[in-house]
């Protein structure tokens, strides 16, 4: 059993820009609330990039994160120009922080918003999708970014969202994807949502195509509760959600993995406010509340959160949320923190107080093992750089199909242009040329042979993508749309 008086080791980074000011304000409040923290401080950001570490973090800092497994992080300034990696993406992927949890709540009338009843939590997949960062310039005209989505990745995030909803007394989980277009990748996410949702009969579920779902979120956010979504959509939607709730300065977030968790404000280092004692420390404070709940100190979390709500309600506001006529006092970063400290032990009177005493951390059940599908290769897409008309390319390729593989189709940016293309279709220099064996099996040697003949014939191919069926179901888009 955990010792209720023990101090929990955490790693803290003060960051860049407004980072040091909002971190000091946050730590002052957490400690005054009785949080039992044993703090290890690491350096991240500009000074570390300047020392030649391309991801903005030094090797000894990783040691601290591995040791404490809990990271309270202030924002950093990402250097401009090439050669630098995003620190956040590096930390999320290196430490397996697969779930990005971003609650956004309206605090009307104390913070101006058109959506006074908004209370949405976005659970964003944090490691996959276009953020794999695998990009290529393939031809003179065309660049590619690979969108990678895995079944274990989907299962983990979707289950996390349902478990989060259950543990936090939420009523509904909504899934946002674009599976009408990306039928395999986003289709998998949606399919897993439907599958795992069956295990949570007490929760409402719905699915939205992300474009209309986003419009609905911006217009009527109070109709949503918990939203689970792939990485890129979640990135965009969570900033919109925070902004329409009142201010990006008010939202905290948790990046949660199996072993490590990182807590931060959702905003950046706001360099123009740095050193002015003007930034709102609320986002990082609320991230601190999430951290206290994560490390099993819910009483301290509750004291901080309720005192913070009482401060907001008293009209003690930083400049970003100050409204003349509504706010009582415009304060700087440190004075805001002092106002929260003065209210520790108080509860808000008009805003709903929070209660974390009974909250229980949840563990994700291990994914159920699945037997691997029977995979059969049935063809290959040869991607080619070519300047000319589709018929001329088909003519050129006819000379290389003297094995089991024959040319079935050519597409340009996903639109079929051969056979029977339309003359109006705009074509780039990047062509996908599909070779199949009439649906029958194809060997890797067949594909190597085709590639060798293409090279001999001077076909400038830039990649091959094997076409496989899994338990008889095509694992590739049919790509015949016009
Ligand atoms: P930003 O979030 O720093 O600022 C955007 C706007 O919001 C600014 O007008 C700013 O004044 C305001 N703002 C942000 N936080 C505020 C706060 N706490 N109180 C009051 N107003 C606040 O975004 P940006 O200007 O696009 O980025 C600045 C730097 O931060 C960039 O280098 C960017 O790469 C970096 N960044 C870091 C993180 C992170 O470390 N997690 C996240 C986003 C951006």
XYZ file of C-alpha atoms in Angstrom, residues 26-326:
301
model
C 2.323 26.710 -10.356
C 4.864 25.156 -7.981
C 4.101 27.813 -5.347
C 0.402 26.897 -5.489
C 0.932 23.112 -5.530
C 3.274 23.237 -2.562
C 1.060 25.605 -0.574
C -1.797 23.141 -1.164
C 0.187 20.413 0.558
C 1.317 18.495 -2.520
C 4.136 16.159 -1.484
C 6.611 16.568 -4.313
C 10.279 15.650 -4.461
C 11.364 17.815 -7.398
C 14.233 17.060 -9.801
C 14.829 19.955 -12.194
C 16.015 19.422 -15.762
C 16.871 21.884 -18.506
C 15.063 21.726 -21.837
C 14.529 24.055 -24.776
C 16.533 26.897 -26.275
C 19.665 26.603 -24.136
C 19.857 22.856 -24.787
C 19.251 23.232 -28.539
C 22.083 25.819 -28.470
C 24.420 23.238 -26.885
C 23.926 21.062 -29.967
C 21.206 18.641 -28.805
C 18.890 18.588 -31.819
C 15.750 17.622 -29.844
C 16.244 20.229 -27.079
C 16.867 17.679 -24.331
C 20.205 16.375 -22.968
C 20.960 12.674 -22.152
C 20.987 13.187 -18.354
C 17.451 14.628 -18.536
C 16.208 11.304 -19.953
C 17.688 9.603 -16.859
C 15.587 11.825 -14.607
C 12.415 11.102 -16.614
C 13.063 7.355 -16.472
C 13.614 7.584 -12.735
C 10.616 9.712 -11.718
C 8.227 8.751 -14.569
C 6.314 11.979 -13.957
C 7.125 15.172 -15.854
C 5.695 18.635 -15.217
C 6.824 20.656 -18.203
C 6.659 24.358 -19.030
C 6.454 25.349 -22.713
C 9.593 25.850 -24.744
C 10.440 27.957 -27.783
C 11.025 25.731 -30.798
C 13.984 27.019 -32.864
C 13.266 28.129 -36.412
C 14.987 26.503 -39.375
C 15.995 22.962 -40.260
C 18.020 20.479 -38.237
C 15.911 20.742 -35.083
C 13.375 18.200 -33.863
C 10.214 18.967 -31.926
C 10.941 18.264 -28.259
C 7.326 17.366 -27.571
C 7.055 14.883 -30.413
C 10.427 13.366 -29.386
C 9.347 12.975 -25.747
C 5.905 11.606 -26.616
C 7.267 9.008 -29.003
C 10.412 8.058 -27.071
C 8.502 7.511 -23.820
C 5.398 5.981 -25.443
C 3.004 8.703 -24.248
C 0.157 7.432 -26.382
C -2.767 9.387 -24.915
C -3.040 13.159 -24.970
C -5.880 14.200 -22.685
C -7.124 17.779 -22.992
C -10.113 18.876 -20.911
C -11.706 22.172 -21.966
C -14.328 23.760 -19.772
C -16.179 27.058 -19.981
C -16.141 29.298 -16.890
C -19.014 31.610 -17.820
C -19.766 34.312 -16.927
C -16.337 34.791 -15.345
C -14.499 34.091 -18.607
C -16.196 35.309 -21.795
C -17.382 32.509 -24.081
C -20.273 31.879 -26.445
C -20.521 28.346 -25.055
C -21.229 28.618 -21.315
C -22.103 24.935 -20.895
C -19.058 23.524 -22.666
C -17.240 20.714 -20.844
C -15.392 18.544 -23.356
C -12.408 16.240 -22.957
C -10.460 15.475 -26.119
C -8.471 12.246 -26.010
C -6.010 12.472 -28.860
C -3.903 9.577 -30.141
C -0.365 10.845 -29.644
C 2.142 8.641 -31.479
C 0.854 7.605 -34.899
C -0.887 9.045 -37.952
C 0.992 11.647 -40.005
C 3.181 12.402 -36.957
C 5.371 9.387 -37.732
C 7.282 12.076 -39.603
C 8.103 9.813 -42.564
C 8.200 12.144 -45.537
C 9.764 11.859 -48.979
C 10.076 13.983 -52.044
C 9.360 11.304 -54.600
C 9.419 13.131 -57.900
C 10.172 16.603 -59.156
C 6.614 17.672 -58.383
C 5.280 15.387 -55.672
C 6.014 15.049 -51.945
C 4.624 12.355 -49.667
C 3.902 12.022 -45.932
C 3.051 8.544 -44.662
C 0.017 8.139 -42.424
C 0.640 5.089 -40.237
C -2.152 3.692 -38.091
C -1.798 0.415 -36.168
C -4.424 -1.816 -34.600
C -2.642 -1.894 -31.191
C -2.333 1.920 -31.377
C -6.067 2.305 -32.035
C -7.015 -0.242 -29.388
C -4.913 1.495 -26.729
C -6.258 4.998 -27.306
C -9.875 3.963 -27.782
C -9.833 1.829 -24.656
C -8.145 4.665 -22.784
C -10.955 7.041 -23.805
C -13.657 4.640 -22.619
C -11.833 3.909 -19.345
C -11.288 7.643 -18.803
C -14.990 8.306 -19.388
C -15.994 5.558 -16.970
C -13.547 6.617 -14.237
C -14.538 10.286 -14.499
C -18.304 9.851 -14.523
C -18.695 10.913 -18.160
C -21.757 9.861 -20.139
C -20.721 9.726 -23.808
C -17.698 9.012 -26.030
C -17.647 10.368 -29.592
C -15.214 9.177 -32.243
C -14.051 11.595 -34.984
C -12.455 10.187 -38.169
C -12.442 10.725 -41.915
C -13.191 7.108 -42.791
C -15.404 7.993 -45.733
C -12.132 8.904 -47.512
C -9.388 7.006 -45.627
C -11.238 3.722 -45.456
C -8.310 1.616 -44.290
C -6.499 3.863 -41.773
C -9.331 5.934 -40.322
C -11.610 2.990 -41.074
C -9.546 0.875 -38.658
C -9.839 3.543 -35.941
C -13.629 3.632 -36.371
C -13.903 -0.171 -36.466
C -11.906 -0.509 -33.232
C -14.097 2.189 -31.627
C -17.227 0.182 -32.512
C -15.663 -3.073 -31.276
C -14.368 -1.784 -27.942
C -17.446 0.373 -27.357
C -19.488 -2.829 -26.941
C -17.640 -3.440 -23.676
C -18.969 -0.148 -22.226
C -22.755 -0.523 -22.491
C -23.451 2.204 -19.927
C -21.774 4.869 -22.123
C -23.398 6.524 -25.131
C -21.366 6.344 -28.329
C -21.440 8.117 -31.639
C -19.177 8.644 -34.632
C -18.679 11.847 -36.612
C -16.918 12.460 -39.883
C -14.284 14.904 -38.646
C -15.263 17.859 -40.864
C -18.902 18.035 -39.816
C -17.961 16.910 -36.298
C -15.529 19.839 -36.021
C -18.206 22.235 -37.251
C -20.612 20.867 -34.672
C -17.972 21.112 -31.937
C -17.352 24.770 -32.785
C -21.080 25.528 -32.899
C -22.541 23.407 -30.091
C -19.675 22.013 -27.975
C -22.052 21.284 -25.094
C -23.404 18.326 -27.115
C -20.045 16.549 -26.752
C -18.520 14.947 -23.684
C -15.401 12.829 -24.404
C -14.007 12.833 -27.960
C -11.461 10.244 -29.129
C -9.661 10.906 -32.390
C -6.454 10.276 -34.365
C -3.417 12.486 -33.834
C -3.767 15.289 -36.402
C -7.499 15.870 -35.923
C -6.997 15.859 -32.153
C -4.187 18.385 -32.405
C -6.355 20.838 -34.323
C -9.634 20.197 -32.522
C -8.179 20.560 -29.033
C -6.796 24.040 -29.747
C -10.139 25.112 -31.216
C -11.954 23.662 -28.221
C -9.703 25.516 -25.751
C -10.072 28.799 -27.607
C -13.868 28.669 -27.827
C -14.088 27.714 -24.142
C -12.457 31.041 -23.290
C -8.686 31.116 -23.757
C -5.780 28.845 -24.687
C -4.241 30.183 -21.461
C -6.712 28.163 -19.365
C -6.218 24.606 -20.609
C -3.914 21.954 -19.208
C -3.113 18.585 -20.700
C -1.768 15.170 -19.790
C 0.349 12.980 -22.069
C -0.016 9.516 -20.653
C 1.898 6.316 -21.392
C 2.165 2.882 -19.826
C 5.168 3.937 -17.691
C 5.593 7.712 -17.864
C 3.255 10.707 -17.946
C 3.920 14.336 -18.865
C 1.754 17.293 -17.839
C 1.799 20.697 -19.501
C -0.278 23.705 -20.553
C -1.574 23.435 -24.100
C -0.173 26.816 -25.135
C 3.370 27.704 -26.168
C 6.073 29.901 -24.648
C 4.397 33.202 -25.746
C 7.775 34.982 -26.150
C 6.186 38.446 -26.424
C 4.877 38.113 -22.854
C 8.122 36.721 -21.394
C 9.493 38.555 -18.368
C 6.442 40.833 -18.076
C 4.669 38.947 -15.247
C 1.589 39.067 -17.505
C 1.020 35.437 -18.552
C -1.849 33.374 -17.236
C -0.418 30.416 -15.274
C -3.802 28.599 -15.219
C -3.054 26.079 -17.999
C 0.032 24.795 -16.194
C -1.757 24.892 -12.814
C -4.562 22.712 -14.172
C -1.941 20.406 -15.702
C -0.519 20.267 -12.168
C -3.973 19.235 -10.890
C -4.031 16.395 -13.439
C -0.546 15.392 -12.281
C -1.567 15.319 -8.599
C -4.472 13.020 -9.460
C -2.129 10.822 -11.509
C 0.345 10.419 -8.640
C -2.388 9.619 -6.127
C -2.672 12.972 -4.321
C -6.335 13.767 -5.088
C -6.883 15.841 -1.948
C -4.171 18.305 -2.960
C -5.531 18.282 -6.540
C -9.002 19.139 -5.255
C -7.715 21.964 -3.014
C -5.805 23.562 -5.889
C -8.633 23.203 -8.397
C -11.347 24.556 -6.085
C -9.153 27.481 -4.947
C -8.402 28.240 -8.596
C -12.134 28.215 -9.451
C -12.839 30.476 -6.450
C -10.157 32.909 -7.649
C -11.632 33.032 -11.124
C -15.067 33.534 -9.637
C -13.790 36.380 -7.428
C -12.903 38.204 -10.649
C -9.135 38.078 -10.029
C -7.990 37.741 -13.627
C -4.850 37.936 -15.726
C -4.955 40.233 -18.752
C -5.880 37.516 -21.285
C -9.250 36.815 -19.612
C -9.872 40.215 -17.987
C -13.242 41.762 -18.960
C -14.046 45.245 -17.762
C -17.409 45.265 -16.043
C -17.103 41.567 -15.173
